[in-house]
Amino acid sequence: MATGTEEPTLTVDELAARAGVTVRTVRFYSTRGLLPPPVIGPRRVGRYGRDHLARLALIEELQHQGMTLAAIERYLEQLPPDLSARDLAIHRALVASWAPDTAEDMTRAELERRAGRALTEPDFDLLTAMAVLERPGDGGDEECFRVDPGLLRLGVELLDVPIPHETILAARTVLLEHTRSAAQELTRLFRDEVWGPYRERESDPEHVAAMKSLSAHMQPMVVQALVTAFRRSLREELRAAFTAQ
């Protein structure tokens, strides 16, 4: 299996450690066809890459949403076969976006094991700025971090990109401001144009409950629409900015 432009380098033990699952789980997913086979290297040792990591994260997220393995298999079969690791990571973020916020407590050793590398203090500063983790408070016997596992892999990838700390903070501020503004506008539209008129017409508690359920089911569609629109706009803006130079 091709894994983009990066040569697969992880053993099955390293893959399991990076993904936060057991080797047995990796092998089980492989036998079910949920995970593509590794690249066979010297000495017949299977090697895994970033695509395998991203697919494992997506599988785990779908399970977290309550999907059965059979349903996950059907879900994955519908995805384009040439999705990159970044595409899979974005897809996983969309799946997770309408689930309750989840975070894990990790020691520094566990965090570095999941990251697949040693982390320096500047690395921790950048990951904190990207909201990948929260630093521990004072008074603990062991250094423990609050980590968003969905953002961890992407955050670690960005550590090798030469982006100043200040630029990341500025970018995060811009994103938070504009996404909050979009969320407020969309909420206002739903409240004024859909929820308000419906509530005036319908006083049946069952109908009101049905409308509340509809609002919850709309969230994933709205999130996907926002991500799609943002990716298209960003691609157009970058193309215009760098073509003009």
mmCIF file of C-alpha atoms in Angstrom:
data_model
loop_
_atom_site.group_PDB
_atom_site.id
_atom_site.type_symbol
_atom_site.label_atom_id
_atom_site.label_comp_id
_atom_site.label_asym_id
_atom_site.label_seq_id
_atom_site.Cartn_x
_atom_site.Cartn_y
_atom_site.Cartn_z
ATOM 1 C CA MET A 1 0.000 0.000 0.000
ATOM 2 C CA ALA A 2 1.294 3.442 -0.870
ATOM 3 C CA THR A 3 1.358 5.879 2.006
ATOM 4 C CA GLY A 4 1.828 9.136 0.203
ATOM 5 C CA THR A 5 5.368 10.338 -0.312
ATOM 6 C CA GLU A 6 6.624 9.129 3.065
ATOM 7 C CA GLU A 7 8.142 5.668 3.318
ATOM 8 C CA PRO A 8 6.388 3.524 5.942
ATOM 9 C CA THR A 9 8.750 3.069 8.878
ATOM 10 C CA LEU A 10 6.664 1.866 11.837
ATOM 11 C CA THR A 11 6.589 -1.701 13.087
ATOM 12 C CA VAL A 12 3.267 -3.047 14.285
ATOM 13 C CA ASP A 13 4.336 -2.408 17.896
ATOM 14 C CA GLU A 14 5.274 1.184 17.111
ATOM 15 C CA LEU A 15 2.032 1.706 15.190
ATOM 16 C CA ALA A 16 -0.032 0.411 18.107
ATOM 17 C CA ALA A 17 1.877 2.614 20.562
ATOM 18 C CA ARG A 18 1.420 5.725 18.421
ATOM 19 C CA ALA A 19 -2.295 5.010 17.946
ATOM 20 C CA GLY A 20 -2.919 4.177 21.605
ATOM 21 C CA VAL A 21 -4.275 0.701 20.855
ATOM 22 C CA THR A 22 -2.949 -2.827 21.320
ATOM 23 C CA VAL A 23 -1.099 -4.880 18.715
ATOM 24 C CA ARG A 24 -3.935 -7.377 18.927
ATOM 25 C CA THR A 25 -6.378 -4.623 17.928
ATOM 26 C CA VAL A 26 -4.240 -3.675 14.916
ATOM 27 C CA ARG A 27 -4.099 -7.282 13.745
ATOM 28 C CA PHE A 28 -7.840 -7.713 14.299
ATOM 29 C CA TYR A 29 -8.657 -4.641 12.222
ATOM 30 C CA SER A 30 -6.350 -5.929 9.497
ATOM 31 C CA THR A 31 -8.079 -9.314 9.360
ATOM 32 C CA ARG A 32 -11.445 -7.538 9.059
ATOM 33 C CA GLY A 33 -10.138 -5.459 6.166
ATOM 34 C CA LEU A 34 -10.549 -2.232 8.107
ATOM 35 C CA LEU A 35 -6.836 -1.507 7.952
ATOM 36 C CA PRO A 36 -4.781 -1.889 4.758
ATOM 37 C CA PRO A 37 -1.900 -4.373 4.851
ATOM 38 C CA PRO A 38 1.586 -3.077 5.667
ATOM 39 C CA VAL A 39 4.433 -2.700 3.242
ATOM 40 C CA ILE A 40 6.667 -5.753 3.572
ATOM 41 C CA GLY A 41 10.266 -4.685 4.067
ATOM 42 C CA PRO A 42 13.555 -6.481 4.668
ATOM 43 C CA ARG A 43 13.353 -9.709 6.666
ATOM 44 C CA ARG A 44 9.641 -9.853 5.830
ATOM 45 C CA VAL A 45 8.867 -7.252 8.511
ATOM 46 C CA GLY A 46 5.665 -5.295 7.922
ATOM 47 C CA ARG A 47 6.054 -1.525 7.956
ATOM 48 C CA TYR A 48 3.278 0.981 8.536
ATOM 49 C CA GLY A 49 2.998 4.677 7.767
ATOM 50 C CA ARG A 50 0.978 7.809 8.433
ATOM 51 C CA ASP A 51 -2.008 6.573 6.417
ATOM 52 C CA HIS A 52 -2.339 3.595 8.757
ATOM 53 C CA LEU A 53 -2.201 5.900 11.788
ATOM 54 C CA ALA A 54 -4.859 8.197 10.340
ATOM 55 C CA ARG A 55 -7.135 5.295 9.439
ATOM 56 C CA LEU A 56 -6.767 3.789 12.916
ATOM 57 C CA ALA A 57 -7.767 7.121 14.444
ATOM 58 C CA LEU A 58 -10.832 7.285 12.196
ATOM 59 C CA ILE A 59 -11.843 3.704 13.072
ATOM 60 C CA GLU A 60 -11.505 4.413 16.789
ATOM 61 C CA GLU A 61 -13.571 7.595 16.429
ATOM 62 C CA LEU A 62 -16.334 5.772 14.564
ATOM 63 C CA GLN A 63 -16.391 3.149 17.308
ATOM 64 C CA HIS A 64 -16.598 5.947 19.858
ATOM 65 C CA GLN A 65 -19.712 7.148 18.007
ATOM 66 C CA GLY A 66 -21.283 3.733 18.628
ATOM 67 C CA MET A 67 -20.885 2.195 15.171
ATOM 68 C CA THR A 68 -20.446 -1.558 14.896
ATOM 69 C CA LEU A 69 -17.464 -3.041 13.060
ATOM 70 C CA ALA A 70 -19.753 -4.100 10.210
ATOM 71 C CA ALA A 71 -21.085 -0.540 9.917
ATOM 72 C CA ILE A 72 -17.546 0.872 10.055
ATOM 73 C CA GLU A 73 -16.507 -1.499 7.275
ATOM 74 C CA ARG A 74 -19.353 -0.252 5.073
ATOM 75 C CA TYR A 75 -18.490 3.335 5.983
ATOM 76 C CA LEU A 76 -14.837 2.950 5.022
ATOM 77 C CA GLU A 77 -15.722 1.220 1.753
ATOM 78 C CA GLN A 78 -17.526 4.380 0.663
ATOM 79 C CA LEU A 79 -14.444 6.577 1.097
ATOM 80 C CA PRO A 80 -12.274 7.345 -1.947
ATOM 81 C CA PRO A 81 -9.366 4.872 -2.040
ATOM 82 C CA ASP A 82 -6.720 7.564 -2.581
ATOM 83 C CA LEU A 83 -7.373 9.625 0.563
ATOM 84 C CA SER A 84 -4.146 10.884 2.125
ATOM 85 C CA ALA A 85 -3.343 10.828 5.821
ATOM 86 C CA ARG A 86 -4.304 14.497 6.065
ATOM 87 C CA ASP A 87 -7.611 13.847 4.281
ATOM 88 C CA LEU A 88 -8.356 11.032 6.732
ATOM 89 C CA ALA A 89 -7.439 13.284 9.665
ATOM 90 C CA ILE A 90 -9.848 15.964 8.428
ATOM 91 C CA HIS A 91 -12.519 13.312 7.951
ATOM 92 C CA ARG A 92 -11.977 12.095 11.500
ATOM 93 C CA ALA A 93 -12.228 15.663 12.786
ATOM 94 C CA LEU A 94 -15.586 16.014 11.048
ATOM 95 C CA VAL A 95 -16.826 12.785 12.606
ATOM 96 C CA ALA A 96 -15.683 13.915 16.052
ATOM 97 C CA SER A 97 -16.986 17.474 15.710
ATOM 98 C CA TRP A 98 -20.533 16.616 16.780
ATOM 99 C CA ALA A 99 -19.487 14.271 19.564
ATOM 100 C CA PRO A 100 -18.980 15.456 23.156
ATOM 101 C CA ASP A 101 -15.551 16.984 23.726
ATOM 102 C CA THR A 102 -13.095 14.319 24.779
ATOM 103 C CA ALA A 103 -9.637 14.688 26.229
ATOM 104 C CA GLU A 104 -7.166 12.318 27.821
ATOM 105 C CA ASP A 105 -4.789 12.767 30.725
ATOM 106 C CA MET A 106 -1.274 11.700 29.745
ATOM 107 C CA THR A 107 2.067 11.734 31.487
ATOM 108 C CA ARG A 108 4.980 13.219 29.598
ATOM 109 C CA ALA A 109 6.267 9.714 28.810
ATOM 110 C CA GLU A 110 2.866 8.604 27.459
ATOM 111 C CA LEU A 111 2.515 11.812 25.439
ATOM 112 C CA GLU A 112 5.918 11.330 23.827
ATOM 113 C CA ARG A 113 5.099 7.687 23.125
ATOM 114 C CA ARG A 114 1.898 8.693 21.361
ATOM 115 C CA ALA A 115 3.712 11.472 19.507
ATOM 116 C CA GLY A 116 6.446 9.064 18.408
ATOM 117 C CA ARG A 117 9.230 11.472 19.383
ATOM 118 C CA ALA A 118 10.832 13.307 22.267
ATOM 119 C CA LEU A 119 9.264 16.704 22.895
ATOM 120 C CA THR A 120 11.225 19.808 23.845
ATOM 121 C CA GLU A 121 9.925 22.735 25.873
ATOM 122 C CA PRO A 122 9.408 24.808 22.673
ATOM 123 C CA ASP A 123 7.411 21.855 21.303
ATOM 124 C CA PHE A 124 5.171 21.948 24.372
ATOM 125 C CA ASP A 125 4.735 25.702 23.930
ATOM 126 C CA LEU A 126 3.592 25.230 20.321
ATOM 127 C CA LEU A 127 1.258 22.343 21.136
ATOM 128 C CA THR A 128 -0.279 24.433 23.899
ATOM 129 C CA ALA A 129 -0.709 27.369 21.509
ATOM 130 C CA MET A 130 -2.490 25.056 19.048
ATOM 131 C CA ALA A 131 -4.826 23.839 21.830
ATOM 132 C CA VAL A 132 -3.517 20.305 21.406
ATOM 133 C CA LEU A 133 -2.790 20.089 25.128
ATOM 134 C CA GLU A 134 -3.064 21.920 28.403
ATOM 135 C CA ARG A 135 -0.121 22.086 30.740
ATOM 136 C CA PRO A 136 -0.504 20.581 34.209
ATOM 137 C CA GLY A 137 -1.262 22.711 37.225
ATOM 138 C CA ASP A 138 1.069 23.021 40.157
ATOM 139 C CA GLY A 139 1.101 20.540 42.991
ATOM 140 C CA GLY A 140 1.024 17.251 41.105
ATOM 141 C CA ASP A 141 3.468 14.512 41.919
ATOM 142 C CA GLU A 142 3.838 13.590 38.250
ATOM 143 C CA GLU A 143 3.725 15.876 35.236
ATOM 144 C CA CYS A 144 0.405 15.150 33.532
ATOM 145 C CA PHE A 145 -1.104 16.850 30.484
ATOM 146 C CA ARG A 146 -4.681 17.204 29.287
ATOM 147 C CA VAL A 147 -4.481 16.161 25.620
ATOM 148 C CA ASP A 148 -6.900 16.279 22.696
ATOM 149 C CA PRO A 149 -6.000 12.981 20.964
ATOM 150 C CA GLY A 150 -7.726 14.038 17.746
ATOM 151 C CA LEU A 151 -5.441 17.054 17.342
ATOM 152 C CA LEU A 152 -2.268 15.403 18.604
ATOM 153 C CA ARG A 153 -1.096 13.845 15.324
ATOM 154 C CA LEU A 154 -1.704 16.986 13.299
ATOM 155 C CA GLY A 155 -0.066 19.113 15.966
ATOM 156 C CA VAL A 156 3.042 16.932 16.031
ATOM 157 C CA GLU A 157 3.304 17.165 12.240
ATOM 158 C CA LEU A 158 3.244 20.958 12.471
ATOM 159 C CA LEU A 159 6.180 20.970 14.882
ATOM 160 C CA ASP A 160 8.531 20.462 11.938
ATOM 161 C CA VAL A 161 6.981 23.294 9.926
ATOM 162 C CA PRO A 162 8.929 26.573 10.360
ATOM 163 C CA ILE A 163 6.022 28.621 11.742
ATOM 164 C CA PRO A 164 6.776 31.102 14.553
ATOM 165 C CA HIS A 165 4.903 30.713 17.820
ATOM 166 C CA GLU A 166 3.395 34.188 17.413
ATOM 167 C CA THR A 167 2.032 33.319 13.969
ATOM 168 C CA ILE A 168 0.275 30.216 15.306
ATOM 169 C CA LEU A 169 -1.312 32.262 18.096
ATOM 170 C CA ALA A 170 -2.430 34.929 15.612
ATOM 171 C CA ALA A 171 -3.875 32.302 13.257
ATOM 172 C CA ARG A 172 -5.747 30.659 16.116
ATOM 173 C CA THR A 173 -7.198 34.017 17.162
ATOM 174 C CA VAL A 174 -8.416 34.677 13.611
ATOM 175 C CA LEU A 175 -10.012 31.229 13.361
ATOM 176 C CA LEU A 176 -11.728 31.507 16.745
ATOM 177 C CA GLU A 177 -13.119 34.946 15.981
ATOM 178 C CA HIS A 178 -14.522 34.032 12.573
ATOM 179 C CA THR A 179 -15.855 30.600 13.510
ATOM 180 C CA ARG A 180 -17.552 32.027 16.590
ATOM 181 C CA SER A 181 -19.111 34.726 14.423
ATOM 182 C CA ALA A 182 -20.329 32.113 11.905
ATOM 183 C CA ALA A 183 -21.720 29.938 14.718
ATOM 184 C CA GLN A 184 -23.593 32.907 16.198
ATOM 185 C CA GLU A 185 -25.092 33.849 12.814
ATOM 186 C CA LEU A 186 -26.164 30.294 12.023
ATOM 187 C CA THR A 187 -27.673 29.885 15.481
ATOM 188 C CA ARG A 188 -29.571 33.159 15.067
ATOM 189 C CA LEU A 189 -30.899 32.045 11.673
ATOM 190 C CA PHE A 190 -32.126 28.732 13.052
ATOM 191 C CA ARG A 191 -33.655 30.343 16.138
ATOM 192 C CA ASP A 192 -35.433 33.170 14.273
ATOM 193 C CA GLU A 193 -36.349 31.507 10.980
ATOM 194 C CA VAL A 194 -36.981 27.882 12.007
ATOM 195 C CA TRP A 195 -37.322 27.343 15.747
ATOM 196 C CA GLY A 196 -39.352 30.480 16.580
ATOM 197 C CA PRO A 197 -42.041 30.118 13.888
ATOM 198 C CA TYR A 198 -42.300 26.360 14.504
ATOM 199 C CA ARG A 199 -42.814 26.845 18.234
ATOM 200 C CA GLU A 200 -45.514 29.435 17.593
ATOM 201 C CA ARG A 201 -47.416 26.982 15.379
ATOM 202 C CA GLU A 202 -46.828 23.786 17.351
ATOM 203 C CA SER A 203 -47.475 23.461 21.061
ATOM 204 C CA ASP A 204 -47.353 19.652 21.159
ATOM 205 C CA PRO A 205 -44.413 18.634 23.413
ATOM 206 C CA GLU A 206 -43.613 15.721 21.082
ATOM 207 C CA HIS A 207 -43.290 18.060 18.112
ATOM 208 C CA VAL A 208 -41.083 20.414 20.111
ATOM 209 C CA ALA A 209 -38.864 17.473 21.087
ATOM 210 C CA ALA A 210 -38.703 16.406 17.435
ATOM 211 C CA MET A 211 -37.539 19.876 16.429
ATOM 212 C CA LYS A 212 -34.838 19.813 19.107
ATOM 213 C CA SER A 213 -33.703 16.457 17.753
ATOM 214 C CA LEU A 214 -33.590 17.943 14.249
ATOM 215 C CA SER A 215 -31.354 20.766 15.452
ATOM 216 C CA ALA A 216 -28.918 18.206 16.883
ATOM 217 C CA HIS A 217 -28.850 16.216 13.636
ATOM 218 C CA MET A 218 -28.211 19.390 11.639
ATOM 219 C CA GLN A 219 -24.907 20.006 13.395
ATOM 220 C CA PRO A 220 -22.791 17.528 11.427
ATOM 221 C CA MET A 221 -24.191 18.842 8.137
ATOM 222 C CA VAL A 222 -23.422 22.424 9.124
ATOM 223 C CA VAL A 223 -19.905 21.503 10.272
ATOM 224 C CA GLN A 224 -19.166 19.680 7.029
ATOM 225 C CA ALA A 225 -20.528 22.602 4.999
ATOM 226 C CA LEU A 226 -18.313 25.027 6.937
ATOM 227 C CA VAL A 227 -15.200 22.894 6.486
ATOM 228 C CA THR A 228 -15.879 22.402 2.780
ATOM 229 C CA ALA A 229 -16.488 26.101 2.223
ATOM 230 C CA PHE A 230 -13.388 27.050 4.210
ATOM 231 C CA ARG A 231 -11.110 24.631 2.330
ATOM 232 C CA ARG A 232 -12.386 25.938 -1.012
ATOM 233 C CA SER A 233 -11.976 29.570 0.026
ATOM 234 C CA LEU A 234 -8.510 28.966 1.477
ATOM 235 C CA ARG A 235 -7.368 27.168 -1.683
ATOM 236 C CA GLU A 236 -8.608 30.046 -3.848
ATOM 237 C CA GLU A 237 -7.001 32.691 -1.637
ATOM 238 C CA LEU A 238 -3.642 30.894 -1.536
ATOM 239 C CA ARG A 239 -3.688 30.369 -5.286
ATOM 240 C CA ALA A 240 -4.432 34.065 -5.861
ATOM 241 C CA ALA A 241 -1.807 35.222 -3.348
ATOM 242 C CA PHE A 242 1.060 33.128 -4.687
ATOM 243 C CA THR A 243 0.136 33.405 -8.368
ATOM 244 C CA ALA A 244 0.241 37.172 -8.133
ATOM 245 C CA GLN A 245 3.876 37.133 -6.950
#
